[in-house]
PDB file of C-alpha atoms in Angstrom:
ATOM      1  CA  MET K   1      -5.391   2.017  -2.960  1.00 54.00           C
ATOM      2  CA  CYS K   2      -4.812   5.565  -4.059  1.00 66.00           C
ATOM      3  CA  CYS K   3      -5.025   7.860  -1.228  1.00 81.00           C
ATOM      4  CA  PHE K   4      -3.419  11.000  -2.243  1.00 84.00           C
ATOM      5  CA  SER K   5      -2.717  14.410  -0.402  1.00 79.00           C
ATOM      6  CA  GLY K   6      -3.634  16.427  -3.422  1.00 80.00           C
ATOM      7  CA  PRO K   7      -5.008  16.151  -6.990  1.00 82.00           C
ATOM      8  CA  VAL K   8      -3.319  13.676  -9.653  1.00 84.00           C
ATOM      9  CA  ASN K   9      -3.723  13.681 -13.219  1.00 87.00           C
ATOM     10  CA  ALA K  10      -3.934   9.957 -13.749  1.00 85.00           C
ATOM     11  CA  VAL K  11      -3.256   6.684 -11.771  1.00 86.00           C
ATOM     12  CA  GLY K  12      -3.128   3.246 -13.262  1.00 86.00           C
ATOM     13  CA  ALA K  13      -1.388  -0.061 -13.311  1.00 89.00           C
ATOM     14  CA  THR K  14      -1.666  -0.632  -9.708  1.00 93.00           C
ATOM     15  CA  ARG K  15       0.172  -3.712  -8.355  1.00 96.00           C
ATOM     16  CA  ILE K  16      -0.209  -5.105  -4.825  1.00 97.00           C
ATOM     17  CA  PHE K  17       1.745  -8.062  -3.239  1.00 98.00           C
ATOM     18  CA  ALA K  18       0.809  -9.280   0.320  1.00 98.00           C
ATOM     19  CA  ARG K  19       2.421 -12.122   2.337  1.00 97.00           C
ATOM     20  CA  LEU K  20       1.489 -13.365   5.813  1.00 94.00           C
ATOM     21  CA  PHE K  21       4.059 -14.482   8.047  1.00 94.00           C
ATOM     22  CA  ALA K  22       4.025 -17.148  10.784  1.00 90.00           C
ATOM     23  CA  ASP K  23       4.626 -14.543  13.360  1.00 92.00           C
ATOM     24  CA  GLY K  24       1.364 -12.512  12.453  1.00 92.00           C
ATOM     25  CA  ARG K  25       3.116  -9.774  10.438  1.00 95.00           C
ATOM     26  CA  GLN K  26       2.023  -8.841   7.087  1.00 97.00           C
ATOM     27  CA  ALA K  27       4.274  -7.807   4.058  1.00 97.00           C
ATOM     28  CA  LEU K  28       3.004  -5.193   1.590  1.00 97.00           C
ATOM     29  CA  ALA K  29       4.679  -4.023  -1.581  1.00 97.00           C
ATOM     30  CA  TYR K  30       2.831  -1.569  -3.765  1.00 95.00           C
ATOM     31  CA  GLY K  31       3.485   0.065  -7.290  1.00 93.00           C
ATOM     32  CA  ALA K  32       1.704   1.960  -9.604  1.00 91.00           C
ATOM     33  CA  ASP K  33       1.991   4.568 -12.632  1.00 90.00           C
ATOM     34  CA  VAL K  34       1.174   8.012 -11.208  1.00 88.00           C
ATOM     35  CA  ASP K  35       0.946  11.478 -12.948  1.00 90.00           C
ATOM     36  CA  ALA K  36       0.949  14.068 -10.450  1.00 87.00           C
ATOM     37  CA  PRO K  37       1.121  18.039 -11.134  1.00 90.00           C
ATOM     38  CA  ALA K  38       3.058  18.658  -7.916  1.00 87.00           C
ATOM     39  CA  GLU K  39       4.947  16.928  -5.101  1.00 85.00           C
ATOM     40  CA  LEU K  40       2.418  15.113  -2.988  1.00 84.00           C
ATOM     41  CA  ALA K  41       1.952  12.015  -0.506  1.00 85.00           C
ATOM     42  CA  MET K  42       0.445   8.967  -1.044  1.00 86.00           C
ATOM     43  CA  VAL K  43      -1.188   7.321   2.076  1.00 88.00           C
ATOM     44  CA  LEU K  44      -1.814   3.682   2.715  1.00 91.00           C
ATOM     45  CA  PRO K  45      -4.145   2.859   5.656  1.00 92.00           C
ATOM     46  CA  LEU K  46      -2.847  -0.005   7.406  1.00 94.00           C
ATOM     47  CA  PRO K  47      -4.819  -2.548  10.096  1.00 96.00           C
ATOM     48  CA  VAL K  48      -1.811  -2.365  12.542  1.00 95.00           C
ATOM     49  CA  ALA K  49      -2.089  -4.552  15.689  1.00 95.00           C
ATOM     50  CA  PRO K  50      -3.107  -2.155  18.562  1.00 91.00           C
ATOM     51  CA  GLY K  51      -0.261  -1.034  20.791  1.00 88.00           C
ATOM     52  CA  SER K  52       2.405  -1.257  17.943  1.00 89.00           C
ATOM     53  CA  GLY K  53       3.508   2.511  18.424  1.00 86.00           C
ATOM     54  CA  GLU K  54       5.618   4.276  16.024  1.00 84.00           C
ATOM     55  CA  ALA K  55       7.999   1.368  15.271  1.00 83.00           C
ATOM     56  CA  GLY K  56       5.165  -0.916  14.269  1.00 85.00           C
ATOM     57  CA  VAL K  57       5.830  -0.569  10.554  1.00 92.00           C
ATOM     58  CA  THR K  58       9.420  -1.582   9.128  1.00 93.00           C
ATOM     59  CA  PHE K  59       9.931  -0.370   5.678  1.00 92.00           C
ATOM     60  CA  VAL K  60      11.973  -2.352   3.029  1.00 94.00           C
ATOM     61  CA  ASP K  61      14.016  -0.978   0.239  1.00 92.00           C
ATOM     62  CA  LEU K  62      13.252  -2.334  -2.977  1.00 93.00           C
ATOM     63  CA  SER K  63      14.996   0.258  -5.047  1.00 89.00           C
ATOM     64  CA  GLY K  64      17.569  -2.612  -6.318  1.00 92.00           C
ATOM     65  CA  TYR K  65      14.506  -4.509  -7.633  1.00 95.00           C
ATOM     66  CA  PRO K  66      12.630  -2.407 -10.014  1.00 92.00           C
ATOM     67  CA  GLY K  67      11.259  -5.305 -11.898  1.00 95.00           C
ATOM     68  CA  PHE K  68       9.712  -7.082  -8.700  1.00 97.00           C
ATOM     69  CA  PHE K  69       6.194  -6.827 -10.067  1.00 97.00           C
ATOM     70  CA  ALA K  70       7.413  -7.820 -13.659  1.00 96.00           C
ATOM     71  CA  GLY K  71       8.844 -10.882 -11.946  1.00 97.00           C
ATOM     72  CA  LEU K  72       5.725 -11.776 -10.162  1.00 97.00           C
ATOM     73  CA  ALA K  73       3.682 -11.434 -13.538  1.00 97.00           C
ATOM     74  CA  ALA K  74       5.957 -13.827 -15.337  1.00 96.00           C
ATOM     75  CA  GLY K  75       4.787 -16.442 -13.087  1.00 96.00           C
ATOM     76  CA  PHE K  76       1.417 -16.368 -14.779  1.00 96.00           C
ATOM     77  CA  GLY K  77      -0.060 -16.335 -18.225  1.00 85.00           C
ATOM     78  CA  PRO K  78      -0.712 -13.146 -19.965  1.00 83.00           C
ATOM     79  CA  LEU K  79      -3.589 -10.854 -18.703  1.00 76.00           C
ATOM     80  CA  PRO K  80      -6.246  -9.559 -21.128  1.00 66.00           C
ATOM     81  CA  GLY K  81      -5.949  -5.774 -22.229  1.00 59.00           C
ATOM     82  CA  ARG K  82      -6.775  -3.082 -19.822  1.00 51.00           C
ATOM     83  CA  GLY K  83      -9.665  -1.762 -20.807  1.00 45.00           C
ATOM     84  CA  GLY K  84     -13.961  34.130  14.264  1.00 34.00           C
ATOM     85  CA  VAL K  85     -12.040  33.324  17.306  1.00 30.00           C
ATOM     86  CA  ASN K  86      -8.275  33.603  17.560  1.00 32.00           C
ATOM     87  CA  PRO K  87      -7.123  30.231  18.737  1.00 32.00           C
ATOM     88  CA  VAL K  88      -4.408  30.105  21.348  1.00 32.00           C
ATOM     89  CA  PRO K  89      -1.282  28.612  19.569  1.00 34.00           C
ATOM     90  CA  ALA K  90      -0.421  25.101  20.771  1.00 34.00           C
ATOM     91  CA  SER K  91       3.191  23.864  21.295  1.00 38.00           C
ATOM     92  CA  ALA K  92       4.478  22.126  18.110  1.00 42.00           C
ATOM     93  CA  PRO K  93       4.109  18.385  18.064  1.00 48.00           C
ATOM     94  CA  THR K  94       7.132  16.157  17.844  1.00 53.00           C
ATOM     95  CA  PRO K  95       7.630  15.556  13.956  1.00 45.00           C
ATOM     96  CA  LEU K  96       7.426  12.156  12.807  1.00 44.00           C
ATOM     97  CA  ARG K  97      10.614  10.060  11.837  1.00 50.00           C
ATOM     98  CA  VAL K  98      11.270   9.823   8.097  1.00 46.00           C
ATOM     99  CA  HIS K  99      12.834   6.839   6.325  1.00 45.00           C
ATOM    100  CA  ASP K 100      14.813   7.216   3.133  1.00 45.00           C
ATOM    101  CA  VAL K 101      13.537   3.963   1.222  1.00 50.00           C
ATOM    102  CA  GLY K 102      15.286   4.216  -2.089  1.00 50.00           C
ATOM    103  CA  ASP K 103      13.558   6.888  -4.232  1.00 61.00           C
ATOM    104  CA  PHE K 104      11.158   7.736  -1.435  1.00 67.00           C
ATOM    105  CA  VAL K 105      10.853   9.419   1.679  1.00 78.00           C
ATOM    106  CA  ALA K 106       8.656   7.636   3.730  1.00 81.00           C
ATOM    107  CA  SER K 107       6.944   8.101   7.255  1.00 86.00           C
ATOM    108  CA  TYR K 108       4.675   5.914   9.484  1.00 89.00           C
ATOM    109  CA  VAL K 109       1.649   7.771  11.078  1.00 88.00           C
ATOM    110  CA  PRO K 110       0.453   5.507  13.855  1.00 90.00           C
ATOM    111  CA  THR K 111      -2.854   7.208  14.431  1.00 88.00           C
ATOM    112  CA  ILE K 112      -5.058   9.800  12.859  1.00 87.00           C
ATOM    113  CA  ALA K 113      -4.325  12.292  15.453  1.00 85.00           C
ATOM    114  CA  ASP K 114      -0.654  11.956  14.534  1.00 84.00           C
ATOM    115  CA  PHE K 115      -1.296  13.393  11.030  1.00 82.00           C
ATOM    116  CA  ALA K 116      -0.730  16.798  13.055  1.00 80.00           C
ATOM    117  CA  ARG K 117       2.910  15.792  13.191  1.00 80.00           C
ATOM    118  CA  LEU K 118       3.285  15.287   9.391  1.00 79.00           C
ATOM    119  CA  ASP K 119       4.137  18.185   7.003  1.00 76.00           C
ATOM    120  CA  GLN K 120       1.044  20.184   6.293  1.00 76.00           C
ATOM    121  CA  ARG K 121       1.729  19.515   2.395  1.00 71.00           C
ATOM    122  CA  PHE K 122       1.243  15.678   2.879  1.00 74.00           C
ATOM    123  CA  ARG K 123      -1.831  15.466   5.062  1.00 77.00           C
ATOM    124  CA  LEU K 124      -5.189  14.454   3.435  1.00 76.00           C
ATOM    125  CA  PRO K 125      -7.707  17.520   3.464  1.00 74.00           C
ATOM    126  CA  GLU K 126      -9.595  18.234   6.665  1.00 75.00           C
ATOM    127  CA  GLY K 127     -12.324  15.871   7.418  1.00 75.00           C
ATOM    128  CA  THR K 128     -11.337  13.078   5.111  1.00 79.00           C
ATOM    129  CA  TRP K 129     -10.897  10.642   7.920  1.00 77.00           C
ATOM    130  CA  GLU K 130     -14.050  11.553   9.532  1.00 79.00           C
ATOM    131  CA  ARG K 131     -15.739  10.221   6.451  1.00 78.00           C
ATOM    132  CA  LEU K 132     -14.136   7.040   6.737  1.00 79.00           C
ATOM    133  CA  PRO K 133     -14.728   5.799  10.208  1.00 80.00           C
ATOM    134  CA  GLY K 134     -13.504   2.208   9.701  1.00 85.00           C
ATOM    135  CA  TYR K 135      -9.784   3.700   9.819  1.00 87.00           C
ATOM    136  CA  ARG K 136     -10.097   5.086  13.175  1.00 86.00           C
ATOM    137  CA  ASP K 137      -7.882   2.324  14.699  1.00 90.00           C
ATOM    138  CA  HIS K 138      -5.352   2.106  11.551  1.00 93.00           C
ATOM    139  CA  GLY K 139      -1.979   3.369  11.099  1.00 91.00           C
ATOM    140  CA  PHE K 140      -0.845   4.929   7.972  1.00 90.00           C
ATOM    141  CA  ALA K 141       2.274   4.581   5.767  1.00 90.00           C
ATOM    142  CA  VAL K 142       2.990   7.835   3.944  1.00 89.00           C
ATOM    143  CA  PHE K 143       5.336   8.118   0.738  1.00 88.00           C
ATOM    144  CA  THR K 144       6.301  11.638  -0.707  1.00 86.00           C
ATOM    145  CA  LEU K 145       6.016  11.219  -4.560  1.00 85.00           C
ATOM    146  CA  LYS K 146       7.734  13.803  -6.937  1.00 85.00           C
ATOM    147  CA  PRO K 147       5.692  15.409  -9.671  1.00 87.00           C
ATOM    148  CA  GLY K 148       5.536  14.181 -13.170  1.00 88.00           C
ATOM    149  CA  LEU K 149       4.611  10.985 -14.720  1.00 86.00           C
ATOM    150  CA  ARG K 150       6.192   7.868 -13.194  1.00 83.00           C
ATOM    151  CA  SER K 151       6.173   4.270 -12.954  1.00 86.00           C
ATOM    152  CA  LEU K 152       6.571   4.030  -9.065  1.00 84.00           C
ATOM    153  CA  GLN K 153       9.454   1.856  -7.710  1.00 85.00           C
ATOM    154  CA  PRO K 154       8.046  -0.805  -5.398  1.00 92.00           C
ATOM    155  CA  MET K 155       7.093   0.709  -2.037  1.00 91.00           C
ATOM    156  CA  ALA K 156       7.416  -2.125   0.546  1.00 94.00           C
ATOM    157  CA  PHE K 157       7.170  -2.644   4.226  1.00 95.00           C
ATOM    158  CA  THR K 158       6.027  -5.031   6.991  1.00 97.00           C
ATOM    159  CA  PHE K 159       3.543  -4.777   9.922  1.00 97.00           C
ATOM    160  CA  PRO K 160       1.862  -6.613  12.635  1.00 96.00           C
ATOM    161  CA  SER K 161      -1.525  -7.251  11.553  1.00 96.00           C
ATOM    162  CA  ALA K 162      -4.465  -6.680  13.567  1.00 95.00           C
ATOM    163  CA  ASN K 163      -6.112  -9.303  11.762  1.00 93.00           C
ATOM    164  CA  PRO K 164      -3.393 -12.069  11.286  1.00 91.00           C
ATOM    165  CA  ASP K 165      -5.862 -14.635   9.826  1.00 90.00           C
ATOM    166  CA  LYS K 166      -6.515 -12.529   6.548  1.00 92.00           C
ATOM    167  CA  LEU K 167      -4.379 -10.654   4.033  1.00 95.00           C
ATOM    168  CA  PHE K 168      -4.985  -6.897   3.649  1.00 95.00           C
ATOM    169  CA  PHE K 169      -4.928  -5.176   0.454  1.00 96.00           C
ATOM    170  CA  PRO K 170      -5.285  -1.199   0.592  1.00 93.00           C
ATOM    171  CA  THR K 171      -7.435  -0.706  -2.579  1.00 93.00           C
ATOM    172  CA  VAL K 172      -9.739   2.330  -1.397  1.00 89.00           C
ATOM    173  CA  HIS K 173      -9.414   5.383  -3.578  1.00 86.00           C
ATOM    174  CA  ILE K 174      -9.158   8.960  -2.068  1.00 80.00           C
ATOM    175  CA  HIS K 175      -8.047  11.583  -4.535  1.00 70.00           C
ATOM    176  CA  ASP K 176      -7.859  14.983  -2.918  1.00 60.00           C
ATOM    177  CA  GLY K 177     -10.160  14.340  -0.164  1.00 64.00           C
ATOM    178  CA  ALA K 178     -13.164  13.038  -2.197  1.00 69.00           C
ATOM    179  CA  VAL K 179     -14.427   9.757  -1.257  1.00 76.00           C
ATOM    180  CA  HIS K 180     -16.907   8.079  -3.722  1.00 82.00           C
ATOM    181  CA  GLU K 181     -19.080   4.895  -3.247  1.00 87.00           C
ATOM    182  CA  ARG K 182     -17.576   3.552  -6.759  1.00 91.00           C
ATOM    183  CA  ALA K 183     -14.055   3.797  -8.189  1.00 87.00           C
ATOM    184  CA  ASP K 184     -12.215   2.785 -11.475  1.00 88.00           C
ATOM    185  CA  PHE K 185      -9.904   0.061 -10.746  1.00 92.00           C
ATOM    186  CA  ASP K 186      -6.768  -1.017 -12.593  1.00 91.00           C
ATOM    187  CA  HIS K 187      -5.178  -3.482 -10.058  1.00 94.00           C
ATOM    188  CA  GLU K 188      -3.291  -6.452  -9.960  1.00 96.00           C
ATOM    189  CA  LEU K 189      -3.055  -8.403  -6.694  1.00 97.00           C
ATOM    190  CA  TYR K 190      -0.616 -10.951  -5.729  1.00 98.00           C
ATOM    191  CA  LEU K 191      -0.453 -13.002  -2.526  1.00 96.00           C
ATOM    192  CA  GLN K 192       1.297 -15.720  -0.652  1.00 95.00           C
ATOM    193  CA  PRO K 193      -0.919 -16.938   2.249  1.00 87.00           C
ATOM    194  CA  GLY K 194       0.321 -18.209   5.636  1.00 77.00           C
ATOM    195  CA  GLY K 195       0.529 -21.754   6.559  1.00 72.00           C
ATOM    196  CA  GLY K 196      -0.812 -24.276   3.790  1.00 68.00           C
ATOM    197  CA  VAL K 197      -3.935 -22.076   3.296  1.00 72.00           C
ATOM    198  CA  ILE K 198      -5.019 -21.705  -0.639  1.00 76.00           C
ATOM    199  CA  PRO K 199      -7.108 -18.697  -1.303  1.00 80.00           C
ATOM    200  CA  GLY K 200     -10.450 -19.111  -2.462  1.00 76.00           C
ATOM    201  CA  THR K 201     -12.160 -18.564  -6.003  1.00 81.00           C
ATOM    202  CA  GLY K 202     -11.008 -15.558  -7.987  1.00 89.00           C
ATOM    203  CA  TRP K 203      -7.362 -16.402  -7.561  1.00 95.00           C
ATOM    204  CA  ASP K 204      -5.161 -17.840 -10.327  1.00 95.00           C
ATOM    205  CA  GLU K 205      -1.974 -20.137  -8.893  1.00 95.00           C
ATOM    206  CA  SER K 206       1.359 -19.681 -10.518  1.00 96.00           C
ATOM    207  CA  ARG K 207       2.722 -22.126 -12.652  1.00 95.00           C
ATOM    208  CA  SER K 208       5.726 -22.909 -10.223  1.00 96.00           C
ATOM    209  CA  ASP K 209       7.254 -21.902  -7.026  1.00 96.00           C
ATOM    210  CA  ALA K 210       8.249 -18.082  -6.840  1.00 97.00           C
ATOM    211  CA  GLN K 211      11.998 -18.963  -7.111  1.00 97.00           C
ATOM    212  CA  ALA K 212      11.488 -19.952 -10.878  1.00 97.00           C
ATOM    213  CA  PHE K 213      10.310 -16.197 -11.455  1.00 97.00           C
ATOM    214  CA  ILE K 214      11.320 -13.960  -8.684  1.00 97.00           C
ATOM    215  CA  ALA K 215      14.984 -13.127  -7.599  1.00 97.00           C
ATOM    216  CA  VAL K 216      14.206 -14.192  -3.898  1.00 97.00           C
ATOM    217  CA  ASP K 217      17.614 -12.623  -2.750  1.00 96.00           C
ATOM    218  CA  ARG K 218      16.753  -9.165  -4.138  1.00 96.00           C
ATOM    219  CA  ALA K 219      13.195  -9.459  -2.830  1.00 97.00           C
ATOM    220  CA  LYS K 220      14.625  -8.699   0.718  1.00 95.00           C
ATOM    221  CA  GLY K 221      12.466 -11.717   2.454  1.00 95.00           C
ATOM    222  CA  LEU K 222       9.323 -10.614   1.161  1.00 97.00           C
ATOM    223  CA  VAL K 223       8.709 -13.641  -0.997  1.00 98.00           C
ATOM    224  CA  ASP K 224       8.999 -17.378  -0.052  1.00 96.00           C
ATOM    225  CA  GLY K 225      10.853 -18.851  -3.031  1.00 96.00           C
ATOM    226  CA  GLU K 226       9.709 -22.410  -2.149  1.00 95.00           C
ATOM    227  CA  ARG K 227       5.853 -21.563  -2.514  1.00 94.00           C
ATOM    228  CA  HIS K 228       3.549 -20.561  -5.044  1.00 96.00           C
ATOM    229  CA  VAL K 229       2.030 -17.047  -5.694  1.00 97.00           C
ATOM    230  CA  TYR K 230      -1.533 -16.278  -6.420  1.00 97.00           C
ATOM    231  CA  ARG K 231      -2.943 -13.533  -8.471  1.00 97.00           C
ATOM    232  CA  ALA K 232      -6.455 -11.845  -8.939  1.00 96.00           C
ATOM    233  CA  THR K 233      -7.262  -8.668 -10.845  1.00 95.00           C
ATOM    234  CA  LEU K 234      -9.800  -5.750 -10.211  1.00 94.00           C
ATOM    235  CA  ARG K 235     -10.702  -3.855 -13.342  1.00 93.00           C
ATOM    236  CA  GLY K 236     -13.465  -1.386 -14.077  1.00 92.00           C
ATOM    237  CA  SER K 237     -16.072   0.329 -11.785  1.00 93.00           C
ATOM    238  CA  LEU K 238     -16.399  -1.309  -8.528  1.00 93.00           C
ATOM    239  CA  PRO K 239     -17.299  -0.542  -5.048  1.00 93.00           C
ATOM    240  CA  ASN K 240     -14.753   1.832  -3.432  1.00 89.00           C
ATOM    241  CA  ARG K 241     -13.295  -0.356  -0.587  1.00 91.00           C
ATOM    242  CA  ASP K 242     -10.388  -2.258   0.674  1.00 93.00           C
ATOM    243  CA  THR K 243      -9.806  -6.047  -0.205  1.00 93.00           C
ATOM    244  CA  TRP K 244      -9.323  -8.988   2.241  1.00 93.00           C
ATOM    245  CA  ALA K 245      -8.113 -12.344   1.326  1.00 91.00           C
TER     246      ALA K 245
END
């Protein structure tokens, strides 16, 4: 997913890891290469269970494990090349809590209405969410990104899922408020499903348990070292939507 509060020069090499826990929480870790001309925010819509409130999302600091996604990739064979009325002023809303997560400052926005509590610079353009009614019941993880070309440190968190039988990958693209039916994808998706479930077709299985290629202690509980990991890729022009597994 690439939902940005402002224009970006380029985005690529997106990597997302998802894992389902027995208690219905889902873990997500997100990485990408981003070239931004100015400071902006990346917004990840999340299908958070109703009633979770502002404490629904728990951020995980992976700044001590910048090679997290390289480790995941090592569990598989190589991939092929990438191709006029004056309004009456309202009282100021209470600002959202911010979290220092390694190289990032992160916030959790529990509802669309709560974006009014976020710094104006880091909101998506007015009317964006009205064009995406499927997100009216979602929460949103917001990460502030610095300008320049960067390979992002993995951004990670857990949340109580509104759909605990499936894994969610935020893959819809929104750049500077523009929402298109199709988008150019350059994504690697990794998952560990819950229970003894094995994902369907289109997912490759790792050659061994995750502990053979992931430093489980540095992954802060996101990865089960005694289970396999599965990988799928999204490449080229595809329907612009989120991915479920």
